[in-house]
Tab-separated table of C-alpha atoms and ligand atoms in Angstrom:
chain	number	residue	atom	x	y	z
A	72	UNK	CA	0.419	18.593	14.897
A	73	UNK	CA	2.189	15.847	15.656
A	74	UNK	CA	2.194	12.661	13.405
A	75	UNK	CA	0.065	9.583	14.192
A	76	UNK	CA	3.158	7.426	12.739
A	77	UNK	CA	3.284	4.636	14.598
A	78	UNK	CA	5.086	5.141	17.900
A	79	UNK	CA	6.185	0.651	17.758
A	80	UNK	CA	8.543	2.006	14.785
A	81	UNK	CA	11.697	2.707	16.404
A	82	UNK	CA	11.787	-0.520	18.667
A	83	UNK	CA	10.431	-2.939	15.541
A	84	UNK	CA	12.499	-5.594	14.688
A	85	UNK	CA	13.359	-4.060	11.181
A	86	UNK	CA	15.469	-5.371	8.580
A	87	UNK	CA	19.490	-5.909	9.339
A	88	UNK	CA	21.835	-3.323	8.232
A	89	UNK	CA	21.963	-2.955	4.264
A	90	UNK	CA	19.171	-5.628	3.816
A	91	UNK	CA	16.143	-5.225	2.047
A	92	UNK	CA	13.354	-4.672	3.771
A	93	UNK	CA	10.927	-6.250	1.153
A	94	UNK	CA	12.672	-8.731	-0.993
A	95	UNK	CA	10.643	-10.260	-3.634
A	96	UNK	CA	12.899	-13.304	-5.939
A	97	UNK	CA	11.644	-14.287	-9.377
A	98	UNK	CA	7.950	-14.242	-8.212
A	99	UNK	CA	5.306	-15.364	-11.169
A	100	UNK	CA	1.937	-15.920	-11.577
A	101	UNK	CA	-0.894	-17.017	-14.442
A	102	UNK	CA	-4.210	-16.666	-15.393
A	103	UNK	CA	-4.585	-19.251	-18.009
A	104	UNK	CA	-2.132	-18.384	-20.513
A	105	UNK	CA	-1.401	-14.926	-19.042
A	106	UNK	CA	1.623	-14.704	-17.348
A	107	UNK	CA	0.514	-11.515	-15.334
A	108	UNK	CA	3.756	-11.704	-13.121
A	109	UNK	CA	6.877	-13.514	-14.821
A	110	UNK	CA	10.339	-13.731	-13.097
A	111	UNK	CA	9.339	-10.574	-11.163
A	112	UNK	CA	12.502	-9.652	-8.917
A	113	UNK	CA	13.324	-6.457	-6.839
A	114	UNK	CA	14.104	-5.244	-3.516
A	115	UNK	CA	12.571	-2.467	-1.742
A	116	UNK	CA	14.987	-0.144	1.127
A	117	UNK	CA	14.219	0.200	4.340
A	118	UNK	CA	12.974	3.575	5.366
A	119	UNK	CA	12.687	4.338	1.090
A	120	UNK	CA	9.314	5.530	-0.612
A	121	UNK	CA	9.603	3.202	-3.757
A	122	UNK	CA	7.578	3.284	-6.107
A	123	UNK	CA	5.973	0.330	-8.830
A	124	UNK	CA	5.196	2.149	-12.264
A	125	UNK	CA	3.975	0.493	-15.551
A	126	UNK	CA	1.270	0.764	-18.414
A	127	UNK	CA	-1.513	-0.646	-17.496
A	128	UNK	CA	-2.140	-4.123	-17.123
A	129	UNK	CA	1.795	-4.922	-16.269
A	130	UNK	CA	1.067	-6.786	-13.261
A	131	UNK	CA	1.469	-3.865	-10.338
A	132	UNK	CA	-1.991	-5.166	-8.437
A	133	UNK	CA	-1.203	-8.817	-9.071
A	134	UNK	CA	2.245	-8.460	-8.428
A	135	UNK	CA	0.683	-6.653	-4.596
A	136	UNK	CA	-1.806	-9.424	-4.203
A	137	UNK	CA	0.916	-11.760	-4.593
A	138	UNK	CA	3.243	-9.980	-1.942
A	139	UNK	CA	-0.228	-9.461	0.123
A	140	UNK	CA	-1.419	-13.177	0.570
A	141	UNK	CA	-4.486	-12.722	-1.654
A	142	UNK	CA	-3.117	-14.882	-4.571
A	143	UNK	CA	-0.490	-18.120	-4.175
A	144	UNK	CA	1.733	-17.359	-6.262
A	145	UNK	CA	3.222	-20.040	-9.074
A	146	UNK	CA	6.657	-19.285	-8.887
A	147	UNK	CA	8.782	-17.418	-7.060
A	148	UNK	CA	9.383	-16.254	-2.825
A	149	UNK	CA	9.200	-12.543	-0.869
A	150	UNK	CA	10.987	-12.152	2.441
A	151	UNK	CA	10.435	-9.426	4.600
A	152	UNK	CA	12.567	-8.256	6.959
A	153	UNK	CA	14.746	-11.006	5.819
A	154	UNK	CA	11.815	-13.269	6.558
A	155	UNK	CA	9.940	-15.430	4.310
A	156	UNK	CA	6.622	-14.484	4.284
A	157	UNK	CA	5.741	-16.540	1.095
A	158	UNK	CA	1.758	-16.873	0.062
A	159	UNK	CA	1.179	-16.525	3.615
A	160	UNK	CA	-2.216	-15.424	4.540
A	161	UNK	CA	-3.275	-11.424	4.301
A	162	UNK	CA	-3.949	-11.291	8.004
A	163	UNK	CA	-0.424	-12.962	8.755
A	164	UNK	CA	1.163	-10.741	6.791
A	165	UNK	CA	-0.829	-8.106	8.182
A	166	UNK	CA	0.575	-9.217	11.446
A	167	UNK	CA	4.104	-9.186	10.401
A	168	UNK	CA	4.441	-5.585	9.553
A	169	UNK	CA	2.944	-4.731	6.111
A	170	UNK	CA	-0.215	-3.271	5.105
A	171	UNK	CA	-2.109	-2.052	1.851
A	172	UNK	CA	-4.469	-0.249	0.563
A	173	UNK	CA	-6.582	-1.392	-2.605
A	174	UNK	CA	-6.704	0.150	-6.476
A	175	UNK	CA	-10.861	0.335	-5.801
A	176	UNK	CA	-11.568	1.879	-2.388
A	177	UNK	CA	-13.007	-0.991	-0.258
A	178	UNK	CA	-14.831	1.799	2.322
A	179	UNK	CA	-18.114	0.231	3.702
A	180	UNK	CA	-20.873	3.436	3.112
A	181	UNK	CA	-23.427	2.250	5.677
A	182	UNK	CA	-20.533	2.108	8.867
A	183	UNK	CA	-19.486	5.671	9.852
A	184	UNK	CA	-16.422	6.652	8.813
A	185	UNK	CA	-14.380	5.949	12.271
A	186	UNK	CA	-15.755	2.295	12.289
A	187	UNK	CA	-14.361	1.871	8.716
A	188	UNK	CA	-11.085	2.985	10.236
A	189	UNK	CA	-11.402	0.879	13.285
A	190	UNK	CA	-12.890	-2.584	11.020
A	191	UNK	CA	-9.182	-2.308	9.719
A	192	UNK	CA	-7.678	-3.388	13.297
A	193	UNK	CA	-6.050	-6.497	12.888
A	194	UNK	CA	-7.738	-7.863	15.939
A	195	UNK	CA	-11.308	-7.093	14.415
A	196	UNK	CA	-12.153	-10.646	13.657
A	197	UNK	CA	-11.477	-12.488	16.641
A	198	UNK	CA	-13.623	-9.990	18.853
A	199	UNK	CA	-16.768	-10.224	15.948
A	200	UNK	CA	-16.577	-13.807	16.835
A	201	UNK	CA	-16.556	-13.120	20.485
A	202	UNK	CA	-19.918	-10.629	20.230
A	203	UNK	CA	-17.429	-7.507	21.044
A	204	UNK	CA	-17.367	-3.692	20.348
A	205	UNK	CA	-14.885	-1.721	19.325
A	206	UNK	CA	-12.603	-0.961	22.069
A	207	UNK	CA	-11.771	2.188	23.670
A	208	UNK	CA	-8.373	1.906	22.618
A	209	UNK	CA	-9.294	1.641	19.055
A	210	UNK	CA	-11.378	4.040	18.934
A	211	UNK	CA	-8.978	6.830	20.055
A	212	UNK	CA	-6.425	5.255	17.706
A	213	UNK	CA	-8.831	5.566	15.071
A	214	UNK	CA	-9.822	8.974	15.373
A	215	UNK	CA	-6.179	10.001	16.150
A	216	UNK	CA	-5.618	8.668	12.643
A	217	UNK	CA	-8.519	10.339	11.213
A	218	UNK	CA	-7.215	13.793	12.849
A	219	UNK	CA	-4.026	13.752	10.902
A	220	UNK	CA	-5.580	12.744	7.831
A	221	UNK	CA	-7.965	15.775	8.432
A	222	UNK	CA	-11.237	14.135	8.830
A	223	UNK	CA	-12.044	14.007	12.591
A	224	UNK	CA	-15.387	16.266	11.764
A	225	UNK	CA	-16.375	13.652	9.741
A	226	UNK	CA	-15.477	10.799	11.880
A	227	UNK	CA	-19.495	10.348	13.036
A	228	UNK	CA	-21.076	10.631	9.621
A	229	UNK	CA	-21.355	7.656	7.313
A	230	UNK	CA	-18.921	6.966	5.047
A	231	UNK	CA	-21.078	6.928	2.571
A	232	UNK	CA	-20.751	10.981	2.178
A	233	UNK	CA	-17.634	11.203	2.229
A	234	UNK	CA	-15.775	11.709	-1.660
A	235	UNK	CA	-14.071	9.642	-3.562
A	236	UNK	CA	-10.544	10.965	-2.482
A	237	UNK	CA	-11.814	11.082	1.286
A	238	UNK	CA	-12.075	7.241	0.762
A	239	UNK	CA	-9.191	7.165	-0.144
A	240	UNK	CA	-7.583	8.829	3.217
A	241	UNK	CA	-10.150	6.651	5.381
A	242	UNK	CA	-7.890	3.582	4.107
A	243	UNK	CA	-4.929	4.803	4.364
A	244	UNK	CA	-5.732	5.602	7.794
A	245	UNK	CA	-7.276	2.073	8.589
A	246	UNK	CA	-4.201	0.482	6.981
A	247	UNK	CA	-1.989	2.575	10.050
A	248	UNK	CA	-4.284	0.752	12.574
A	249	UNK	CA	-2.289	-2.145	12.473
A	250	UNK	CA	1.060	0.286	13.044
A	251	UNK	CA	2.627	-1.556	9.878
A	252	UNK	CA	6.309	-0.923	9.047
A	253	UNK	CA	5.865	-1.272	5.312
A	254	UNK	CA	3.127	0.235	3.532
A	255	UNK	CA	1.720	-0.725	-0.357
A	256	UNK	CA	-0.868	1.400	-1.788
A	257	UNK	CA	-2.357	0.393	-4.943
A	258	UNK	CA	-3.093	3.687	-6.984
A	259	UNK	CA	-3.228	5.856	-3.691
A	260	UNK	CA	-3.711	8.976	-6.199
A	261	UNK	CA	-5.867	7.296	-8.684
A	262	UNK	CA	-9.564	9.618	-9.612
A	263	UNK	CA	-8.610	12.249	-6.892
A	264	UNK	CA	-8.702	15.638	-7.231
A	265	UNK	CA	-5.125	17.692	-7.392
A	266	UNK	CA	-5.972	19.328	-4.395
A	267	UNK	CA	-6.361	16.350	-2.355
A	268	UNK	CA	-3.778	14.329	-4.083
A	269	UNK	CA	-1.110	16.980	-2.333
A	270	UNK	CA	-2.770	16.392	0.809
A	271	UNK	CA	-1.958	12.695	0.221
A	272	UNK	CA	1.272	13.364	-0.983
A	273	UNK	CA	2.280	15.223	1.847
A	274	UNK	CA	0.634	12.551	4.100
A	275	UNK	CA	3.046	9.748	2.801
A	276	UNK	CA	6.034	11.682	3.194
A	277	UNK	CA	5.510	12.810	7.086
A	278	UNK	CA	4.470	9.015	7.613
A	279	UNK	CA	7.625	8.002	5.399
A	280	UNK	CA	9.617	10.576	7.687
A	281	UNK	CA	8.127	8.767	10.947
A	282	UNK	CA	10.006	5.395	9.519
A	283	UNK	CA	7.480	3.616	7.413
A	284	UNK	CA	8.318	2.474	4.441
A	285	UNK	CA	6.733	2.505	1.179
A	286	UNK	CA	6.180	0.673	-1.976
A	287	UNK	CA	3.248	2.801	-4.076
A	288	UNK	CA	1.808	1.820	-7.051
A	289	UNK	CA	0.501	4.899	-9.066
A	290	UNK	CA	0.092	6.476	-12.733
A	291	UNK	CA	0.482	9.904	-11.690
A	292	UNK	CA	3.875	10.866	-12.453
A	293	UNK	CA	4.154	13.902	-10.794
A	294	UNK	CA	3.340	12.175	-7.657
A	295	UNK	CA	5.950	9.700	-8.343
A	296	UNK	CA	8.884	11.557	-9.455
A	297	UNK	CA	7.906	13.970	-6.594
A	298	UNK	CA	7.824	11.463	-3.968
A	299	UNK	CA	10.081	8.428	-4.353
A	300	UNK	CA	13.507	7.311	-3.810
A	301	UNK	CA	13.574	4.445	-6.388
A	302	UNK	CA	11.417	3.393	-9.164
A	303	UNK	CA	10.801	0.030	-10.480
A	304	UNK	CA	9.115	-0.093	-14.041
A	305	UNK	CA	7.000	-3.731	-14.996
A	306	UNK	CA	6.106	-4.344	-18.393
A	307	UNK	CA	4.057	-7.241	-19.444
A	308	UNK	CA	4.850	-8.775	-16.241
A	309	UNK	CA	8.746	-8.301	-15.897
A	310	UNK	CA	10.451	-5.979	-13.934
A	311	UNK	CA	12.390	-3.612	-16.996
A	312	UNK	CA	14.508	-1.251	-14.068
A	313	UNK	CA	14.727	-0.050	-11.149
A	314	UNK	CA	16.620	2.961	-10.289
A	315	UNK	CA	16.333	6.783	-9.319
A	316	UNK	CA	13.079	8.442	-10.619
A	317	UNK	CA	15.838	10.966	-13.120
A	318	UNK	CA	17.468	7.232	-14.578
A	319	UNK	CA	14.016	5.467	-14.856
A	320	UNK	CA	12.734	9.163	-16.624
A	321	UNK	CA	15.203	8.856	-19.422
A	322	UNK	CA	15.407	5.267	-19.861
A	323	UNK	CA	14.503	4.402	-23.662
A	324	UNK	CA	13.048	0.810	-22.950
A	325	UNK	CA	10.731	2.811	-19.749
A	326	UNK	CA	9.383	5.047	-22.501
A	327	UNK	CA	8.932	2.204	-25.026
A	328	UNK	CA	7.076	-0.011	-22.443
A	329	UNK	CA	4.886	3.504	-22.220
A	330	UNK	CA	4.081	3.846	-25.608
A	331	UNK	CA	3.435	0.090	-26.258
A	332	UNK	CA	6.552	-0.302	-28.184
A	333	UNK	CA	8.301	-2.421	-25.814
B	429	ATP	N1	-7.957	-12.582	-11.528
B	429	ATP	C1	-7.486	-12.514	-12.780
B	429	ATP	N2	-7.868	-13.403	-13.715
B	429	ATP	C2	-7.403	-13.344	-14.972
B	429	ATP	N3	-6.510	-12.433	-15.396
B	429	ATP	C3	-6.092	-11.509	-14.513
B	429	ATP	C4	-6.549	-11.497	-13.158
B	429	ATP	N4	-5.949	-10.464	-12.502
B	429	ATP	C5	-5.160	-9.869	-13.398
B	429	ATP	N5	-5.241	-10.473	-14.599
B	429	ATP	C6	-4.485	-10.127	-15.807
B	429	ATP	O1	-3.117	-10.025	-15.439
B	429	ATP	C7	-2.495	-8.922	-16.080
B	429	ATP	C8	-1.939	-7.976	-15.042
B	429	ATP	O2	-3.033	-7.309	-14.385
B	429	ATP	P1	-2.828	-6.319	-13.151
B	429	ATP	O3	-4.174	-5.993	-12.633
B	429	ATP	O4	-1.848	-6.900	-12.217
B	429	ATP	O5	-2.179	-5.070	-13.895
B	429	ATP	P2	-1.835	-3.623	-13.335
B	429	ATP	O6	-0.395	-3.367	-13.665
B	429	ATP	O7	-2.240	-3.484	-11.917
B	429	ATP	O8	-2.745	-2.698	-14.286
B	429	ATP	P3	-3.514	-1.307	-13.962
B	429	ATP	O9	-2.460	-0.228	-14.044
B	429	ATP	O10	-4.492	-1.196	-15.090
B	429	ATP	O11	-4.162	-1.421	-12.638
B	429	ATP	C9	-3.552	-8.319	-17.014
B	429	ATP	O12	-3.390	-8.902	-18.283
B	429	ATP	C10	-4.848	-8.747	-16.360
B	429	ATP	O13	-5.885	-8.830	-17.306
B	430	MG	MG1	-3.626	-2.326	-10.942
C-alpha cells in the first residue's frame, strides 16, 4: 500500500546541504534546584532516525518540551532548518515543520478515533473559534493516515476502545496531519505489546524512508539499536555521546550512566 508520508516532503524547504536539520546549542533548564537540562548540545541529520536514550529522569521529555515550545527554556537556542525556532510557541513550531507525540498518550476516549486524528490538524483551532466542522479534506487525510497505521475499521468507534498501543498509533497518525518534516516521539514504544511495537517500528522506518526525519525518545533497546542512525545518551541532564548505536553500545561512561554509576 502506498505510504501516507507526506507528499509536501520533497518540495519543503529542508535544511542546506550538510546542515543539521535540528540543531539544539547548550540548551538548559531548572526546576528549583534541578537542573533537568544543563548545557544540552547536539545536532540531529536530515533524513536520520536519531534517537535520545538515558536512565530515567535524564531530561529526554524536558529536553522535547523545551525543543517543542511547551517550556521557555533558561539557557540555551534550537534552530531548525537552520532557523531559530527558540521557545517559540508549540503551534508555531508545529507550523514550521516538527511534530511530537507525548510519553502519556493524550487520545481523547469520548471523540471517535478519526476525530482524535483530525483534532491534531494544525488548523483545528481557528475553525473551533469560527463554529466549523471538520473538513472534507481532513477527514480523508485522516483516515488515509489511519489506513496505513491499520486502523481504518476502527476509525468510527470511540477511542475510548481502542488499546493502549492503538493510542499510541492514533498519535502518531494525528502528529502526520500537519505533514511535519521532523518527527519527536516521546517513548513511542513505551507499555506496548511486542507485537505491536514491530508494527510501530516498521511504521517509522517506511515514514523515515518517505523523508521524515526522526528524533525518538525510547527505553526499549531493541527498538533503538534496530532502528536508528545515531544515538545521543543524556545523563543527569548532559548530553554524555552521540554516535552510532555499535559506539554508544560499548561506551563505558553509556553503561555507567545505566547502572547509576555515572
Ligand atoms: N515540571 C517539572 N517540575 C519539576 N521538576 C521536573 C519537571 N519536569 C521534569 N522535572 C525533573 O527534571 C528531571 C528530568 O525529567 P524528565 O522528565 O525530562 O526525564 P526523562 O529523561 O524524560 O525521564 P523518563 O525516562 O523517566 O521519562 C527529573 O529530575 C524530573 O523530576
Ligand atoms: Mg520522559
Amino acid at each position: 500500500m502506498a505510504g501516507p508520508a507526506p507528499s509536501s516532503t520533497a518540495a519543503a524547504p529542508g535544511p542546506a546541504e550538510g546542515e543539521p536539520v535540528l540543531a539544539v546549542h547548550d540548551l538548559g533548564r531548572n526546576f528549583g534546584g534541578v537542573h533537568a537540562v544543563r548545557d544540552c548540545s547536539f545536532a540531529v541529520a536530515p533524513g536520520s532516525i536519531t534517537s535520545l536514550i538515558g536512565p530515567n529522569g535524564a531530561g529526554k521529555t524536558t529536553a522535547f518540551n523545551l525543543i517543542g515550545g511547551l517550556l521557555r527554556p533558561s539557557a540555551g537556542r534550537v534552530t531548525f532548518e537552520g532557523r531559530e525556532i527558540t521557545a517559540q510557541r508549540p503551534h508555531r513550531i508545529t507550523r514550521a515543520g516538527i511534530a511530537r507525540t507525548f510519553q502519556i498518550t493524550r487520545v481523547l476516549g469520548d471523540l471517535t478515533v478519526l476525530e482524535n486524528v483530525v483534532l491534531c490538524s494544525p488548523a483545528r483551532g481557528l475553525r473551533r473559534l469560527l463554529g466549523g466542522s471538520m473538513l472534507e479534506r481532513e477527514r480523508a487525510r485522516g483516515f488515509e493516515l489511519l489506513e496505513f497505521f491499520g486502523l481504518a475499521k476502527l476509525a468510527e468507534n470511540p477511542a475510548s476502545e481502542l488499546s493502549y498501543g492503538q493510542r499510541k498509533l492514533v498519535e502518531l497518525a494525528g502528529a502526520l496531519m500537519s505533514e511535519p518534516r521532523l518527527m519527536m516521539l516521546d517513548e513511542p514504544a513505551g507499555g506496548v505489546n511486542p507485537r505491536l511495537i514491530d508494527d510501530i517500528a516498521e511504521r517509522i522506518r517506511e515514514l523515515n524512508r518517505g523523508g521524515i526525519t526522526f528524533l525518538i525518545v525510547e527505553h526499549n533497546m531493541d527498538v533503538v539499536m534496530g532502528l536508528s542512525d545515531s544515538v545521543i545518551v543524556m545523563a543527569h541532564g548532559e548530553v554524555l555521546r552521540q554516535g552510532s548505536p555499535e559506539d554508544v553500545q560499548s561506551d563505558a561512561a553509556v553503561l555507567d550512566a545505566y547502572l547509576g554509576r555515572a
